[in-house]
Amino acid sequence: MSNSQLNQLIEKKLDSLFSKYPSTQETFEMKEELFVNIREHAKDHIKTGADMETAIELAFDALGNIDDMMNELNGAMQVKQKLSGKRRHLFSTIGILLGLAFTLFGLFISSTVGFMPNGQLHDNKLAAVTGSTIFIVIGVSVLVFSVLIRETDKKYGMNVYRALFYTLSFALILFGVFVGFSSWGATNEVFIGISSSMVFMCTGIVLLVGMRLTGYSRLK
């Protein structure tokens, strides 16, 4: 069986165990955390020779009684739920607005510089234009994080730490593009631009693919 089948079996069992509890952002985050722990324990059991179903059962048994765990946290969750939900929503809204502001500012500044007559620019035009796009890199990164942690009618907000890794992957890719074009513009050498962006782009893409291949479904 593949990793996707292992993930599906664990998700199905967790969904069954959590079906008796209200579907909240806090419940989802707990389920997501348990999913990661159970998957790692199950993989360890599979390496020792257990079949997939047995490995999953052993991994669940190692966690103890989930009902007791939920009952202990239920009271605190009811108090935290409204506060954390409002804070997350407010933080996400502010982040979206700030990210949009930075992105638009970067677009307008780079467009202004790009349409300036060559005589008014002391440096290479490509370098001058790409220099101001750093605001776009910052803005898009803030937007990505703010959108990922936002709860909607169809999806739960992503775990903050996981959202940070997603944001980092996008930021590295965008920063790689920024560094590449800036280096190309400053030196007029394409190979320098490519070599300058390579580390950032490769790291960002690998991290993004890794995040896409792991994690729990956020669909409600």
Short mmCIF file of C-alpha atoms in Angstrom, two decimals:
data_model
loop_
_atom_site.label_atom_id
_atom_site.label_comp_id
_atom_site.label_asym_id
_atom_site.label_seq_id
_atom_site.Cartn_x
_atom_site.Cartn_y
_atom_site.Cartn_z
CA MET A 1 0.00 0.00 0.00
CA SER A 2 1.12 3.57 -0.73
CA ASN A 3 1.48 6.56 1.54
CA SER A 4 -1.76 7.98 0.13
CA GLN A 5 -3.62 4.83 1.19
CA LEU A 6 -2.07 5.07 4.65
CA ASN A 7 -3.18 8.71 4.90
CA GLN A 8 -6.71 7.85 3.76
CA LEU A 9 -7.08 5.05 6.33
CA ILE A 10 -5.86 7.28 9.16
CA GLU A 11 -8.11 10.15 8.06
CA LYS A 12 -11.12 7.84 7.87
CA LYS A 13 -10.53 6.51 11.39
CA LEU A 14 -9.94 10.00 12.81
CA ASP A 15 -13.08 11.32 11.12
CA SER A 16 -15.05 8.50 12.73
CA LEU A 17 -13.60 9.20 16.19
CA PHE A 18 -14.18 12.94 15.93
CA SER A 19 -17.68 12.71 14.41
CA LYS A 20 -19.26 13.05 17.88
CA TYR A 21 -17.55 16.38 18.53
CA PRO A 22 -18.48 19.79 17.09
CA SER A 23 -16.62 20.81 13.93
CA THR A 24 -14.57 23.80 15.06
CA GLN A 25 -11.21 25.25 14.11
CA GLU A 26 -9.75 23.95 17.39
CA THR A 27 -11.08 20.43 16.80
CA PHE A 28 -9.63 20.44 13.30
CA GLU A 29 -6.20 21.53 14.55
CA MET A 30 -6.19 18.78 17.17
CA LYS A 31 -7.19 16.24 14.52
CA GLU A 32 -4.45 17.48 12.21
CA GLU A 33 -1.84 17.18 14.98
CA LEU A 34 -2.99 13.65 15.83
CA PHE A 35 -2.90 12.73 12.16
CA VAL A 36 0.79 13.65 11.89
CA ASN A 37 1.71 11.75 15.08
CA ILE A 38 -0.28 8.65 14.14
CA ARG A 39 1.16 8.56 10.63
CA GLU A 40 4.74 8.68 11.94
CA HIS A 41 4.05 5.96 14.51
CA ALA A 42 2.33 3.81 11.88
CA LYS A 43 5.30 4.16 9.51
CA ASP A 44 7.63 3.04 12.30
CA HIS A 45 5.52 -0.09 12.89
CA ILE A 46 5.42 -0.83 9.15
CA LYS A 47 9.23 -0.67 9.04
CA THR A 48 9.35 -3.35 11.74
CA GLY A 49 7.21 -5.68 9.64
CA ALA A 50 3.61 -4.90 10.63
CA ASP A 51 0.98 -4.69 7.91
CA MET A 52 -0.71 -1.32 7.36
CA GLU A 53 -3.95 -2.00 9.26
CA THR A 54 -2.09 -3.41 12.27
CA ALA A 55 0.38 -0.53 12.22
CA ILE A 56 -2.48 1.99 12.29
CA GLU A 57 -4.20 0.20 15.19
CA LEU A 58 -0.95 0.14 17.17
CA ALA A 59 -0.38 3.83 16.47
CA PHE A 60 -3.88 4.71 17.70
CA ASP A 61 -3.46 2.52 20.79
CA ALA A 62 -0.25 4.35 21.67
CA LEU A 63 -2.17 7.62 21.91
CA GLY A 64 -4.45 6.33 24.65
CA ASN A 65 -8.13 7.16 24.92
CA ILE A 66 -8.98 10.04 22.59
CA ASP A 67 -12.38 10.49 24.27
CA ASP A 68 -10.69 11.19 27.62
CA MET A 69 -8.33 13.60 25.90
CA MET A 70 -11.22 15.46 24.27
CA ASN A 71 -13.26 15.59 27.47
CA GLU A 72 -10.36 17.16 29.34
CA LEU A 73 -9.96 19.81 26.68
CA ASN A 74 -13.64 20.35 25.95
CA GLY A 75 -14.20 22.93 28.67
CA ALA A 76 -11.15 24.95 27.74
CA MET A 77 -12.02 24.70 24.05
CA GLN A 78 -15.48 26.17 24.59
CA VAL A 79 -13.97 29.20 26.32
CA LYS A 80 -11.12 29.58 23.81
CA GLN A 81 -13.17 28.96 20.69
CA LYS A 82 -14.85 32.34 20.34
CA LEU A 83 -11.77 34.32 21.37
CA SER A 84 -9.27 32.47 19.18
CA GLY A 85 -11.69 32.43 16.24
CA LYS A 86 -12.17 36.20 16.42
CA ARG A 87 -8.45 36.85 16.84
CA ARG A 88 -7.57 34.62 13.90
CA HIS A 89 -10.21 36.28 11.71
CA LEU A 90 -9.03 39.78 12.68
CA PHE A 91 -5.36 38.87 12.18
CA SER A 92 -6.16 37.34 8.79
CA THR A 93 -8.16 40.41 7.68
CA ILE A 94 -5.40 42.82 8.70
CA GLY A 95 -2.81 40.62 6.97
CA ILE A 96 -4.81 40.49 3.73
CA LEU A 97 -5.18 44.28 3.70
CA LEU A 98 -1.49 44.86 4.45
CA GLY A 99 -0.41 42.28 1.90
CA LEU A 100 -2.65 43.83 -0.73
CA ALA A 101 -1.29 47.30 0.09
CA PHE A 102 2.35 46.19 -0.23
CA THR A 103 1.63 44.31 -3.47
CA LEU A 104 -0.19 47.24 -5.10
CA PHE A 105 2.51 49.67 -3.93
CA GLY A 106 5.20 47.48 -5.49
CA LEU A 107 3.25 47.16 -8.74
CA PHE A 108 2.70 50.91 -9.05
CA ILE A 109 6.30 51.82 -8.15
CA SER A 110 7.82 49.28 -10.54
CA SER A 111 5.41 50.37 -13.30
CA THR A 112 6.29 54.03 -12.71
CA VAL A 113 10.01 53.29 -12.91
CA GLY A 114 9.51 51.09 -15.96
CA PHE A 115 7.79 53.86 -17.93
CA MET A 116 10.28 56.57 -16.99
CA PRO A 117 12.45 57.86 -19.86
CA ASN A 118 15.86 56.22 -19.91
CA GLY A 119 17.57 59.55 -19.44
CA GLN A 120 16.02 59.96 -15.99
CA LEU A 121 17.44 56.64 -14.74
CA HIS A 122 21.01 56.54 -13.48
CA ASP A 123 21.15 52.72 -13.43
CA ASN A 124 20.09 49.93 -15.73
CA LYS A 125 16.31 50.07 -16.19
CA LEU A 126 15.79 46.35 -15.47
CA ALA A 127 17.68 46.65 -12.19
CA ALA A 128 15.72 49.77 -11.26
CA VAL A 129 12.37 48.14 -12.01
CA THR A 130 13.10 44.88 -10.22
CA GLY A 131 14.48 46.69 -7.18
CA SER A 132 11.04 48.02 -6.28
CA THR A 133 9.38 44.62 -6.73
CA ILE A 134 10.68 43.59 -3.29
CA PHE A 135 7.43 45.14 -2.01
CA ILE A 136 5.53 42.64 -4.16
CA VAL A 137 7.52 39.77 -2.64
CA ILE A 138 6.65 40.98 0.87
CA GLY A 139 3.01 41.67 0.00
CA VAL A 140 2.33 38.33 -1.65
CA SER A 141 4.01 36.48 1.23
CA VAL A 142 1.80 38.25 3.78
CA LEU A 143 -1.26 37.55 1.60
CA VAL A 144 -0.46 33.84 1.35
CA PHE A 145 -0.10 33.46 5.11
CA SER A 146 -3.22 35.50 5.88
CA VAL A 147 -5.39 33.58 3.40
CA LEU A 148 -4.13 30.16 4.57
CA ILE A 149 -4.98 30.73 8.24
CA ARG A 150 -8.43 32.14 7.45
CA GLU A 151 -11.42 29.89 8.13
CA THR A 152 -14.11 29.90 5.43
CA ASP A 153 -17.47 28.22 4.93
CA LYS A 154 -15.78 25.37 3.07
CA LYS A 155 -12.35 25.08 4.72
CA TYR A 156 -10.78 25.33 8.15
CA GLY A 157 -7.87 27.68 8.59
CA MET A 158 -4.47 26.06 8.24
CA ASN A 159 -2.34 25.43 11.32
CA VAL A 160 -0.22 28.55 11.93
CA TYR A 161 3.13 26.71 11.87
CA ARG A 162 2.21 24.85 8.70
CA ALA A 163 1.03 28.10 7.11
CA LEU A 164 4.40 29.66 7.98
CA PHE A 165 6.22 26.90 6.08
CA TYR A 166 3.90 27.36 3.10
CA THR A 167 4.52 31.11 3.21
CA LEU A 168 8.27 30.53 3.45
CA SER A 169 8.19 28.37 0.32
CA PHE A 170 6.34 31.05 -1.67
CA ALA A 171 8.61 33.78 -0.27
CA LEU A 172 11.75 31.87 -1.28
CA ILE A 173 10.46 31.31 -4.82
CA LEU A 174 9.44 34.95 -5.24
CA PHE A 175 12.68 36.18 -3.67
CA GLY A 176 14.59 33.93 -6.05
CA VAL A 177 12.84 35.56 -9.00
CA PHE A 178 13.57 39.00 -7.52
CA VAL A 179 17.27 38.22 -6.95
CA GLY A 180 17.61 36.65 -10.40
CA PHE A 181 16.21 39.63 -12.30
CA SER A 182 18.04 42.12 -10.06
CA SER A 183 21.37 40.37 -10.70
CA TRP A 184 20.66 40.13 -14.41
CA GLY A 185 19.77 43.82 -14.56
CA ALA A 186 22.83 44.89 -12.55
CA THR A 187 25.34 42.86 -14.57
CA ASN A 188 23.61 42.38 -17.95
CA GLU A 189 24.58 38.71 -17.66
CA VAL A 190 21.74 36.19 -17.75
CA PHE A 191 23.83 33.36 -16.27
CA ILE A 192 24.55 35.46 -13.18
CA GLY A 193 20.84 36.04 -12.70
CA ILE A 194 20.12 32.31 -13.01
CA SER A 195 22.91 31.29 -10.65
CA SER A 196 21.88 33.94 -8.10
CA SER A 197 18.26 32.73 -7.98
CA MET A 198 18.99 29.00 -8.11
CA VAL A 199 19.39 28.30 -4.38
CA PHE A 200 16.28 30.27 -3.36
CA MET A 201 14.12 28.83 -6.16
CA CYS A 202 15.17 25.21 -5.59
CA THR A 203 14.71 25.42 -1.82
CA GLY A 204 11.30 27.06 -2.17
CA ILE A 205 10.02 24.56 -4.75
CA VAL A 206 11.21 21.53 -2.75
CA LEU A 207 9.61 22.93 0.43
CA LEU A 208 6.35 23.69 -1.40
CA VAL A 209 6.14 20.20 -2.91
CA GLY A 210 6.90 18.66 0.48
CA MET A 211 4.09 20.65 2.11
CA ARG A 212 1.67 19.68 -0.66
CA LEU A 213 2.45 15.98 -0.22
CA THR A 214 1.80 16.04 3.53
CA GLY A 215 -0.92 17.33 5.79
CA TYR A 216 -4.56 16.75 6.60
CA SER A 217 -7.49 17.81 4.42
CA ARG A 218 -8.94 21.16 5.54
CA LEU A 219 -12.31 20.62 3.88
CA LYS A 220 -15.30 20.79 6.22
#
